[in-house]
PDB file of N, CA and C in Angstrom:
ATOM      1  N   UNK A 118     -11.445   8.798   8.018  1.00  0.00           N
ATOM      2  CA  UNK A 118     -11.576   7.758   7.120  1.00  0.00           C
ATOM      3  C   UNK A 118     -13.297   7.287   6.378  1.00  0.00           C
ATOM      4  N   UNK A 119     -14.193   8.305   6.505  1.00  0.00           N
ATOM      5  CA  UNK A 119     -15.579   7.790   6.018  1.00  0.00           C
ATOM      6  C   UNK A 119     -15.391   7.894   4.153  1.00  0.00           C
ATOM      7  N   UNK A 120     -14.247   8.808   3.969  1.00  0.00           N
ATOM      8  CA  UNK A 120     -14.358   8.317   2.713  1.00  0.00           C
ATOM      9  C   UNK A 120     -13.307   7.383   1.951  1.00  0.00           C
ATOM     10  N   UNK A 121     -12.505   7.052   2.885  1.00  0.00           N
ATOM     11  CA  UNK A 121     -11.986   5.516   2.180  1.00  0.00           C
ATOM     12  C   UNK A 121     -12.252   4.401   3.239  1.00  0.00           C
ATOM     13  N   UNK A 122     -13.149   3.717   2.219  1.00  0.00           N
ATOM     14  CA  UNK A 122     -13.495   2.721   2.598  1.00  0.00           C
ATOM     15  C   UNK A 122     -12.194   1.633   2.827  1.00  0.00           C
ATOM     16  N   UNK A 123     -11.470   1.975   1.677  1.00  0.00           N
ATOM     17  CA  UNK A 123     -10.550   0.887   1.682  1.00  0.00           C
ATOM     18  C   UNK A 123      -9.080   1.184   2.459  1.00  0.00           C
ATOM     19  N   UNK A 124      -8.987   2.432   2.797  1.00  0.00           N
ATOM     20  CA  UNK A 124      -8.228   2.642   3.476  1.00  0.00           C
ATOM     21  C   UNK A 124      -8.516   2.100   4.786  1.00  0.00           C
ATOM     22  N   UNK A 125      -9.524   2.353   6.350  1.00  0.00           N
ATOM     23  CA  UNK A 125     -10.323   1.529   6.808  1.00  0.00           C
ATOM     24  C   UNK A 125     -10.423   0.311   6.425  1.00  0.00           C
ATOM     25  N   UNK A 126     -10.184  -0.077   5.676  1.00  0.00           N
ATOM     26  CA  UNK A 126     -10.408  -1.437   6.007  1.00  0.00           C
ATOM     27  C   UNK A 126      -8.648  -2.506   5.370  1.00  0.00           C
ATOM     28  N   UNK A 127      -7.789  -1.612   5.365  1.00  0.00           N
ATOM     29  CA  UNK A 127      -5.956  -2.004   5.329  1.00  0.00           C
ATOM     30  C   UNK A 127      -6.158  -1.429   6.650  1.00  0.00           C
ATOM     31  N   UNK A 128      -6.938  -0.314   7.371  1.00  0.00           N
ATOM     32  CA  UNK A 128      -5.775  -0.304   8.973  1.00  0.00           C
ATOM     33  C   UNK A 128      -6.214  -0.522   9.347  1.00  0.00           C
ATOM     34  N   UNK A 129      -7.378  -1.660   9.311  1.00  0.00           N
ATOM     35  CA  UNK A 129      -8.326  -2.636  10.446  1.00  0.00           C
ATOM     36  C   UNK A 129      -8.027  -4.161   9.869  1.00  0.00           C
ATOM     37  N   UNK A 130      -7.292  -4.306   8.884  1.00  0.00           N
ATOM     38  CA  UNK A 130      -6.866  -5.672   8.776  1.00  0.00           C
ATOM     39  C   UNK A 130      -7.178  -6.339   7.898  1.00  0.00           C
ATOM     40  N   UNK A 131      -8.884  -5.860   7.399  1.00  0.00           N
ATOM     41  CA  UNK A 131     -10.714  -6.311   7.002  1.00  0.00           C
ATOM     42  C   UNK A 131      -9.409  -6.967   5.658  1.00  0.00           C
ATOM     43  N   UNK A 132      -9.266  -8.163   5.035  1.00  0.00           N
ATOM     44  CA  UNK A 132      -8.704  -8.629   3.948  1.00  0.00           C
ATOM     45  C   UNK A 132     -10.399  -8.930   3.568  1.00  0.00           C
ATOM     46  N   UNK A 133     -11.651  -9.290   3.506  1.00  0.00           N
ATOM     47  CA  UNK A 133     -12.734  -9.401   2.727  1.00  0.00           C
ATOM     48  C   UNK A 133     -13.029  -8.100   2.090  1.00  0.00           C
ATOM     49  N   UNK A 134     -12.629  -7.069   2.966  1.00  0.00           N
ATOM     50  CA  UNK A 134     -13.403  -5.311   2.906  1.00  0.00           C
ATOM     51  C   UNK A 134     -12.587  -4.942   2.045  1.00  0.00           C
ATOM     52  N   UNK A 135     -11.057  -5.656   2.055  1.00  0.00           N
ATOM     53  CA  UNK A 135     -10.001  -4.959   1.200  1.00  0.00           C
ATOM     54  C   UNK A 135     -10.230  -5.605  -0.577  1.00  0.00           C
ATOM     55  N   UNK A 136     -10.616  -6.621  -0.815  1.00  0.00           N
ATOM     56  CA  UNK A 136     -10.921  -7.043  -1.844  1.00  0.00           C
ATOM     57  C   UNK A 136     -12.410  -6.705  -2.140  1.00  0.00           C
ATOM     58  N   UNK A 137     -13.049  -5.807  -2.158  1.00  0.00           N
ATOM     59  CA  UNK A 137     -14.592  -6.063  -2.240  1.00  0.00           C
ATOM     60  C   UNK A 137     -14.319  -4.110  -3.025  1.00  0.00           C
ATOM     61  N   UNK A 138     -12.892  -3.794  -2.697  1.00  0.00           N
ATOM     62  CA  UNK A 138     -12.677  -2.019  -2.874  1.00  0.00           C
ATOM     63  C   UNK A 138     -11.846  -2.282  -3.711  1.00  0.00           C
ATOM     64  N   UNK A 139     -11.385  -3.155  -4.508  1.00  0.00           N
ATOM     65  CA  UNK A 139     -10.079  -2.773  -4.939  1.00  0.00           C
ATOM     66  C   UNK A 139     -10.052  -1.883  -5.971  1.00  0.00           C
ATOM     67  N   UNK A 140     -10.940  -1.604  -6.567  1.00  0.00           N
ATOM     68  CA  UNK A 140     -10.570  -0.048  -7.461  1.00  0.00           C
ATOM     69  C   UNK A 140     -10.413   0.590  -7.354  1.00  0.00           C
ATOM     70  N   UNK A 141     -10.576   1.610  -5.675  1.00  0.00           N
ATOM     71  CA  UNK A 141      -9.627   1.839  -4.778  1.00  0.00           C
ATOM     72  C   UNK A 141      -8.201   2.041  -4.373  1.00  0.00           C
ATOM     73  N   UNK A 142      -7.412   1.051  -4.814  1.00  0.00           N
ATOM     74  CA  UNK A 142      -6.360   1.130  -4.118  1.00  0.00           C
ATOM     75  C   UNK A 142      -5.645   1.637  -4.722  1.00  0.00           C
ATOM     76  N   UNK A 143      -5.140   2.774  -5.771  1.00  0.00           N
ATOM     77  CA  UNK A 143      -5.016   4.133  -5.967  1.00  0.00           C
ATOM     78  C   UNK A 143      -4.954   5.017  -5.490  1.00  0.00           C
ATOM     79  N   UNK A 144      -6.299   5.008  -4.356  1.00  0.00           N
ATOM     80  CA  UNK A 144      -7.281   6.353  -4.238  1.00  0.00           C
ATOM     81  C   UNK A 144      -6.302   6.721  -2.898  1.00  0.00           C
ATOM     82  N   UNK A 145      -5.824   8.332  -2.774  1.00  0.00           N
ATOM     83  CA  UNK A 145      -4.999   8.962  -2.118  1.00  0.00           C
ATOM     84  C   UNK A 145      -5.642   8.877  -0.784  1.00  0.00           C
ATOM     85  N   UNK A 146      -5.435   9.214   0.161  1.00  0.00           N
ATOM     86  CA  UNK A 146      -5.800   9.457   1.311  1.00  0.00           C
ATOM     87  C   UNK A 146      -6.286  11.649   1.412  1.00  0.00           C
ATOM     88  N   UNK A 147      -5.866  12.075   2.405  1.00  0.00           N
ATOM     89  CA  UNK A 147      -6.100  13.215   3.174  1.00  0.00           C
ATOM     90  C   UNK A 147      -4.316  13.805   2.796  1.00  0.00           C
ATOM     91  N   UNK A 148      -3.136  12.716   3.535  1.00  0.00           N
ATOM     92  CA  UNK A 148      -2.242  12.972   3.363  1.00  0.00           C
ATOM     93  C   UNK A 148      -1.064  12.736   2.161  1.00  0.00           C
ATOM     94  N   UNK A 149      -2.008  11.591   1.255  1.00  0.00           N
ATOM     95  CA  UNK A 149      -1.851  11.324   0.898  1.00  0.00           C
ATOM     96  C   UNK A 149      -1.111  10.043   0.316  1.00  0.00           C
ATOM     97  N   UNK A 150      -1.831   9.014   1.104  1.00  0.00           N
ATOM     98  CA  UNK A 150      -1.131   7.842   1.719  1.00  0.00           C
ATOM     99  C   UNK A 150      -2.521   6.563   0.412  1.00  0.00           C
ATOM    100  N   UNK A 151      -1.763   5.929  -0.114  1.00  0.00           N
ATOM    101  CA  UNK A 151      -2.775   4.458  -0.649  1.00  0.00           C
ATOM    102  C   UNK A 151      -2.722   3.762   0.505  1.00  0.00           C
ATOM    103  N   UNK A 152      -3.997   3.010  -0.168  1.00  0.00           N
ATOM    104  CA  UNK A 152      -4.293   1.691   1.152  1.00  0.00           C
ATOM    105  C   UNK A 152      -2.390   1.296   0.907  1.00  0.00           C
ATOM    106  N   UNK A 153      -1.959   1.019  -0.302  1.00  0.00           N
ATOM    107  CA  UNK A 153      -0.291   0.404  -0.182  1.00  0.00           C
ATOM    108  C   UNK A 153       0.621   1.261   1.165  1.00  0.00           C
ATOM    109  N   UNK A 154       0.460   2.329   0.729  1.00  0.00           N
ATOM    110  CA  UNK A 154       1.406   2.769   2.287  1.00  0.00           C
ATOM    111  C   UNK A 154       0.851   2.480   3.452  1.00  0.00           C
ATOM    112  N   UNK A 155      -0.239   2.747   3.298  1.00  0.00           N
ATOM    113  CA  UNK A 155      -0.904   2.451   4.552  1.00  0.00           C
ATOM    114  C   UNK A 155      -0.429   1.099   5.537  1.00  0.00           C
ATOM    115  N   UNK A 156      -0.719  -0.092   3.983  1.00  0.00           N
ATOM    116  CA  UNK A 156      -0.643  -2.174   4.887  1.00  0.00           C
ATOM    117  C   UNK A 156       0.720  -2.066   4.783  1.00  0.00           C
ATOM    118  N   UNK A 157       1.835  -1.058   4.104  1.00  0.00           N
ATOM    119  CA  UNK A 157       3.229  -0.823   4.494  1.00  0.00           C
ATOM    120  C   UNK A 157       3.995  -0.239   5.873  1.00  0.00           C
ATOM    121  N   UNK A 158       3.002   0.907   6.227  1.00  0.00           N
ATOM    122  CA  UNK A 158       3.214   1.189   8.210  1.00  0.00           C
ATOM    123  C   UNK A 158       2.909   0.351   8.891  1.00  0.00           C
ATOM    124  N   UNK A 159       1.923  -0.777   8.104  1.00  0.00           N
ATOM    125  CA  UNK A 159       1.255  -1.031   9.159  1.00  0.00           C
ATOM    126  C   UNK A 159       2.219  -3.119   9.622  1.00  0.00           C
ATOM    127  N   UNK A 160       3.297  -2.813   8.327  1.00  0.00           N
ATOM    128  CA  UNK A 160       3.550  -4.681   8.224  1.00  0.00           C
ATOM    129  C   UNK A 160       2.679  -5.365   7.927  1.00  0.00           C
ATOM    130  N   UNK A 161       1.955  -5.011   7.275  1.00  0.00           N
ATOM    131  CA  UNK A 161       0.605  -5.751   6.867  1.00  0.00           C
ATOM    132  C   UNK A 161       1.548  -6.579   5.239  1.00  0.00           C
ATOM    133  N   UNK A 162       1.460  -7.997   5.901  1.00  0.00           N
ATOM    134  CA  UNK A 162       2.392  -8.365   4.481  1.00  0.00           C
ATOM    135  C   UNK A 162       1.475  -8.928   3.290  1.00  0.00           C
ATOM    136  N   UNK A 163       0.860  -9.564   3.778  1.00  0.00           N
ATOM    137  CA  UNK A 163      -0.705 -10.360   2.646  1.00  0.00           C
ATOM    138  C   UNK A 163      -1.604  -9.073   2.529  1.00  0.00           C
ATOM    139  N   UNK A 164      -1.489  -8.003   2.769  1.00  0.00           N
ATOM    140  CA  UNK A 164      -2.384  -6.985   2.153  1.00  0.00           C
ATOM    141  C   UNK A 164      -1.556  -6.241   1.118  1.00  0.00           C
ATOM    142  N   UNK A 165      -0.424  -6.326   2.011  1.00  0.00           N
ATOM    143  CA  UNK A 165       0.770  -5.219   0.371  1.00  0.00           C
ATOM    144  C   UNK A 165       0.984  -6.334  -0.883  1.00  0.00           C
ATOM    145  N   UNK A 166       0.960  -7.688  -0.619  1.00  0.00           N
ATOM    146  CA  UNK A 166       1.043  -8.631  -1.572  1.00  0.00           C
ATOM    147  C   UNK A 166      -0.045  -8.493  -2.017  1.00  0.00           C
ATOM    148  N   UNK A 167      -1.277  -8.512  -1.975  1.00  0.00           N
ATOM    149  CA  UNK A 167      -2.775  -8.423  -2.396  1.00  0.00           C
ATOM    150  C   UNK A 167      -2.877  -7.287  -3.222  1.00  0.00           C
ATOM    151  N   UNK A 168      -2.344  -6.149  -3.295  1.00  0.00           N
ATOM    152  CA  UNK A 168      -2.861  -5.072  -3.543  1.00  0.00           C
ATOM    153  C   UNK A 168      -1.441  -5.284  -4.958  1.00  0.00           C
ATOM    154  N   UNK A 169      -0.256  -5.512  -4.469  1.00  0.00           N
ATOM    155  CA  UNK A 169       0.772  -5.007  -5.474  1.00  0.00           C
ATOM    156  C   UNK A 169       0.194  -6.339  -6.532  1.00  0.00           C
ATOM    157  N   UNK A 170      -0.467  -7.419  -6.161  1.00  0.00           N
ATOM    158  CA  UNK A 170      -0.801  -8.561  -6.835  1.00  0.00           C
ATOM    159  C   UNK A 170      -1.837  -7.970  -7.671  1.00  0.00           C
ATOM    160  N   UNK A 171      -2.846  -7.182  -7.567  1.00  0.00           N
ATOM    161  CA  UNK A 171      -3.870  -6.011  -8.389  1.00  0.00           C
ATOM    162  C   UNK A 171      -3.481  -5.143  -8.876  1.00  0.00           C
ATOM    163  N   UNK A 172      -2.155  -4.953  -8.916  1.00  0.00           N
ATOM    164  CA  UNK A 172      -1.475  -3.605  -9.361  1.00  0.00           C
ATOM    165  C   UNK A 172      -1.795  -2.188  -8.802  1.00  0.00           C
ATOM    166  N   UNK A 173      -1.774  -2.516  -7.392  1.00  0.00           N
ATOM    167  CA  UNK A 173      -1.766  -1.201  -7.246  1.00  0.00           C
ATOM    168  C   UNK A 173       0.030  -0.512  -7.571  1.00  0.00           C
ATOM    169  N   UNK A 174       0.089   1.201  -7.770  1.00  0.00           N
ATOM    170  CA  UNK A 174       1.198   2.046  -7.844  1.00  0.00           C
ATOM    171  C   UNK A 174       1.892   1.739  -7.066  1.00  0.00           C
ATOM    172  N   UNK A 175       3.455   0.951  -7.092  1.00  0.00           N
ATOM    173  CA  UNK A 175       4.301   1.101  -5.685  1.00  0.00           C
ATOM    174  C   UNK A 175       4.755   2.542  -5.687  1.00  0.00           C
ATOM    175  N   UNK A 176       5.256   3.104  -6.280  1.00  0.00           N
ATOM    176  CA  UNK A 176       6.039   3.957  -6.989  1.00  0.00           C
ATOM    177  C   UNK A 176       5.371   5.429  -6.378  1.00  0.00           C
ATOM    178  N   UNK A 177       3.658   5.008  -6.119  1.00  0.00           N
ATOM    179  CA  UNK A 177       3.352   6.759  -5.738  1.00  0.00           C
ATOM    180  C   UNK A 177       3.662   7.132  -4.086  1.00  0.00           C
ATOM    181  N   UNK A 178       4.008   8.838  -4.548  1.00  0.00           N
ATOM    182  CA  UNK A 178       4.356   9.299  -3.098  1.00  0.00           C
ATOM    183  C   UNK A 178       2.659   9.769  -2.248  1.00  0.00           C
ATOM    184  N   UNK A 179       3.411   9.476  -1.460  1.00  0.00           N
ATOM    185  CA  UNK A 179       2.665  10.800  -0.377  1.00  0.00           C
ATOM    186  C   UNK A 179       2.715  12.140  -0.220  1.00  0.00           C
ATOM    187  N   UNK A 180       2.161  12.637   0.808  1.00  0.00           N
ATOM    188  CA  UNK A 180       2.256  14.486   0.856  1.00  0.00           C
ATOM    189  C   UNK A 180       4.257  14.710   1.521  1.00  0.00           C
ATOM    190  N   UNK A 181       5.017  13.438   2.322  1.00  0.00           N
ATOM    191  CA  UNK A 181       5.432  14.018   2.813  1.00  0.00           C
ATOM    192  C   UNK A 181       6.985  13.515   1.531  1.00  0.00           C
ATOM    193  N   UNK A 182       5.994  12.650   0.396  1.00  0.00           N
ATOM    194  CA  UNK A 182       7.472  12.205  -0.715  1.00  0.00           C
ATOM    195  C   UNK A 182       7.950  11.022  -0.713  1.00  0.00           C
ATOM    196  N   UNK A 183       7.071   9.976   0.778  1.00  0.00           N
ATOM    197  CA  UNK A 183       7.104   8.043   0.612  1.00  0.00           C
ATOM    198  C   UNK A 183       6.508   7.793  -0.408  1.00  0.00           C
ATOM    199  N   UNK A 184       7.473   6.614  -0.647  1.00  0.00           N
ATOM    200  CA  UNK A 184       6.029   5.707  -1.547  1.00  0.00           C
ATOM    201  C   UNK A 184       6.579   4.446  -0.677  1.00  0.00           C
ATOM    202  N   UNK A 185       5.952   3.218  -1.068  1.00  0.00           N
ATOM    203  CA  UNK A 185       5.395   1.966  -0.419  1.00  0.00           C
ATOM    204  C   UNK A 185       6.818   1.478   0.126  1.00  0.00           C
ATOM    205  N   UNK A 186       7.974   1.834  -0.227  1.00  0.00           N
ATOM    206  CA  UNK A 186       9.181   0.798  -0.349  1.00  0.00           C
ATOM    207  C   UNK A 186       9.320   2.034   0.729  1.00  0.00           C
ATOM    208  N   UNK A 187      10.122   3.214   1.150  1.00  0.00           N
ATOM    209  CA  UNK A 187      10.316   3.895   2.093  1.00  0.00           C
ATOM    210  C   UNK A 187       9.068   3.652   3.288  1.00  0.00           C
ATOM    211  N   UNK A 188       8.293   3.418   3.000  1.00  0.00           N
ATOM    212  CA  UNK A 188       7.631   2.820   4.387  1.00  0.00           C
ATOM    213  C   UNK A 188       7.430   1.189   5.274  1.00  0.00           C
ATOM    214  N   UNK A 189       8.170   0.998   3.609  1.00  0.00           N
ATOM    215  CA  UNK A 189       8.367  -0.282   3.942  1.00  0.00           C
ATOM    216  C   UNK A 189       9.395  -0.917   4.893  1.00  0.00           C
ATOM    217  N   UNK A 190      10.043   0.319   4.812  1.00  0.00           N
ATOM    218  CA  UNK A 190      11.826  -0.162   5.339  1.00  0.00           C
ATOM    219  C   UNK A 190      10.780   0.778   6.130  1.00  0.00           C
ATOM    220  N   UNK A 191      11.078   2.054   7.015  1.00  0.00           N
ATOM    221  CA  UNK A 191      10.491   2.534   7.776  1.00  0.00           C
ATOM    222  C   UNK A 191      10.312   2.318   8.858  1.00  0.00           C
ATOM    223  N   UNK A 192       8.900   0.593   8.488  1.00  0.00           N
ATOM    224  CA  UNK A 192       8.552   0.063   9.514  1.00  0.00           C
ATOM    225  C   UNK A 192       9.455  -1.325   9.877  1.00  0.00           C
ATOM    226  N   UNK A 193      10.619  -1.643   8.645  1.00  0.00           N
ATOM    227  CA  UNK A 193      11.472  -3.314   9.368  1.00  0.00           C
ATOM    228  C   UNK A 193      11.406  -3.734   9.425  1.00  0.00           C
ATOM    229  N   UNK A 194      10.848  -4.105   8.380  1.00  0.00           N
ATOM    230  CA  UNK A 194      10.336  -5.833   8.292  1.00  0.00           C
ATOM    231  C   UNK A 194      11.453  -6.526   6.938  1.00  0.00           C
ATOM    232  N   UNK A 195      12.383  -7.341   7.401  1.00  0.00           N
ATOM    233  CA  UNK A 195      13.095  -7.287   5.967  1.00  0.00           C
ATOM    234  C   UNK A 195      12.267  -8.238   4.844  1.00  0.00           C
ATOM    235  N   UNK A 196      10.765  -9.428   5.362  1.00  0.00           N
ATOM    236  CA  UNK A 196      10.386  -9.864   4.484  1.00  0.00           C
ATOM    237  C   UNK A 196       9.324  -8.937   3.640  1.00  0.00           C
ATOM    238  N   UNK A 197       9.070  -8.140   4.079  1.00  0.00           N
ATOM    239  CA  UNK A 197       7.793  -6.973   4.125  1.00  0.00           C
ATOM    240  C   UNK A 197       8.953  -5.786   2.884  1.00  0.00           C
ATOM    241  N   UNK A 198      10.482  -5.387   3.167  1.00  0.00           N
ATOM    242  CA  UNK A 198      11.185  -4.733   2.073  1.00  0.00           C
ATOM    243  C   UNK A 198      11.217  -6.048   0.853  1.00  0.00           C
ATOM    244  N   UNK A 199      11.000  -7.334   0.980  1.00  0.00           N
ATOM    245  CA  UNK A 199      11.709  -8.102   0.006  1.00  0.00           C
ATOM    246  C   UNK A 199      10.436  -7.660  -1.041  1.00  0.00           C
ATOM    247  N   UNK A 200       9.115  -7.561  -0.369  1.00  0.00           N
ATOM    248  CA  UNK A 200       8.074  -7.781  -1.634  1.00  0.00           C
ATOM    249  C   UNK A 200       7.928  -6.544  -1.933  1.00  0.00           C
ATOM    250  N   UNK A 201       8.012  -5.610  -1.593  1.00  0.00           N
ATOM    251  CA  UNK A 201       8.197  -4.610  -2.064  1.00  0.00           C
ATOM    252  C   UNK A 201       9.152  -3.905  -3.102  1.00  0.00           C
ATOM    253  N   UNK A 202      10.241  -4.369  -3.242  1.00  0.00           N
ATOM    254  CA  UNK A 202      11.427  -4.415  -3.822  1.00  0.00           C
ATOM    255  C   UNK A 202      11.381  -5.353  -5.202  1.00  0.00           C
ATOM    256  N   UNK A 203      11.256  -6.475  -4.687  1.00  0.00           N
ATOM    257  CA  UNK A 203      10.261  -7.343  -6.037  1.00  0.00           C
ATOM    258  C   UNK A 203       9.200  -6.048  -7.122  1.00  0.00           C
ATOM    259  N   UNK A 204       8.280  -5.848  -5.974  1.00  0.00           N
ATOM    260  CA  UNK A 204       7.089  -4.864  -7.209  1.00  0.00           C
ATOM    261  C   UNK A 204       8.135  -3.625  -8.334  1.00  0.00           C
ATOM    262  N   UNK A 205       9.221  -3.344  -7.601  1.00  0.00           N
ATOM    263  CA  UNK A 205       9.873  -2.194  -7.836  1.00  0.00           C
ATOM    264  C   UNK A 205      10.787  -2.535  -8.669  1.00  0.00           C
ATOM    265  N   UNK A 206      11.832  -3.903  -8.472  1.00  0.00           N
ATOM    266  CA  UNK A 206      12.166  -4.430  -9.615  1.00  0.00           C
ATOM    267  C   UNK A 206      11.343  -4.913 -11.257  1.00  0.00           C
ATOM    268  N   UNK A 207      10.092  -5.510 -10.874  1.00  0.00           N
ATOM    269  CA  UNK A 207       8.916  -5.702 -11.665  1.00  0.00           C
ATOM    270  C   UNK A 207       8.831  -4.273 -13.011  1.00  0.00           C
ATOM    271  N   UNK A 208       9.556  -3.082 -12.422  1.00  0.00           N
ATOM    272  CA  UNK A 208       9.397  -1.932 -13.146  1.00  0.00           C
ATOM    273  C   UNK A 208       8.249  -1.192 -13.167  1.00  0.00           C
ATOM    274  N   UNK A 209       7.181  -0.979 -12.528  1.00  0.00           N
ATOM    275  CA  UNK A 209       6.294  -0.598 -12.416  1.00  0.00           C
ATOM    276  C   UNK A 209       6.171   0.732 -12.297  1.00  0.00           C
ATOM    277  N   UNK A 210       5.621   1.390 -13.273  1.00  0.00           N
ATOM    278  CA  UNK A 210       5.624   2.983 -13.442  1.00  0.00           C
ATOM    279  C   UNK A 210       5.338   3.669 -12.333  1.00  0.00           C
ATOM    280  N   UNK A 211       5.329   5.270 -11.879  1.00  0.00           N
ATOM    281  CA  UNK A 211       5.128   6.091 -10.942  1.00  0.00           C
ATOM    282  C   UNK A 211       3.822   6.173 -11.082  1.00  0.00           C
ATOM    283  N   UNK A 212       3.191   7.151 -10.017  1.00  0.00           N
ATOM    284  CA  UNK A 212       2.262   7.383 -10.217  1.00  0.00           C
ATOM    285  C   UNK A 212       1.751   8.010  -9.290  1.00  0.00           C
TER     286      UNK A 212
END
């Protein structure tokens, strides 16, 4: 994860570092995961909300074909699902 400081910050739940690296919010790692994918995988609602507020691409798919909603549903938290579903309904373009 050395080339992906935002991904690492999301994984470590370091909100202040996440805020400093927002320019990379749609960058994909080697598995095609964006920071939003990772935040959803980990069930981190605060970071999911922050990324979505700053314009993270909610429909972006990773190498397995999953988007943020798929990851949120797999995590199994209804509150997280609602946050991501709301972003989908707002009509964010795919990416």
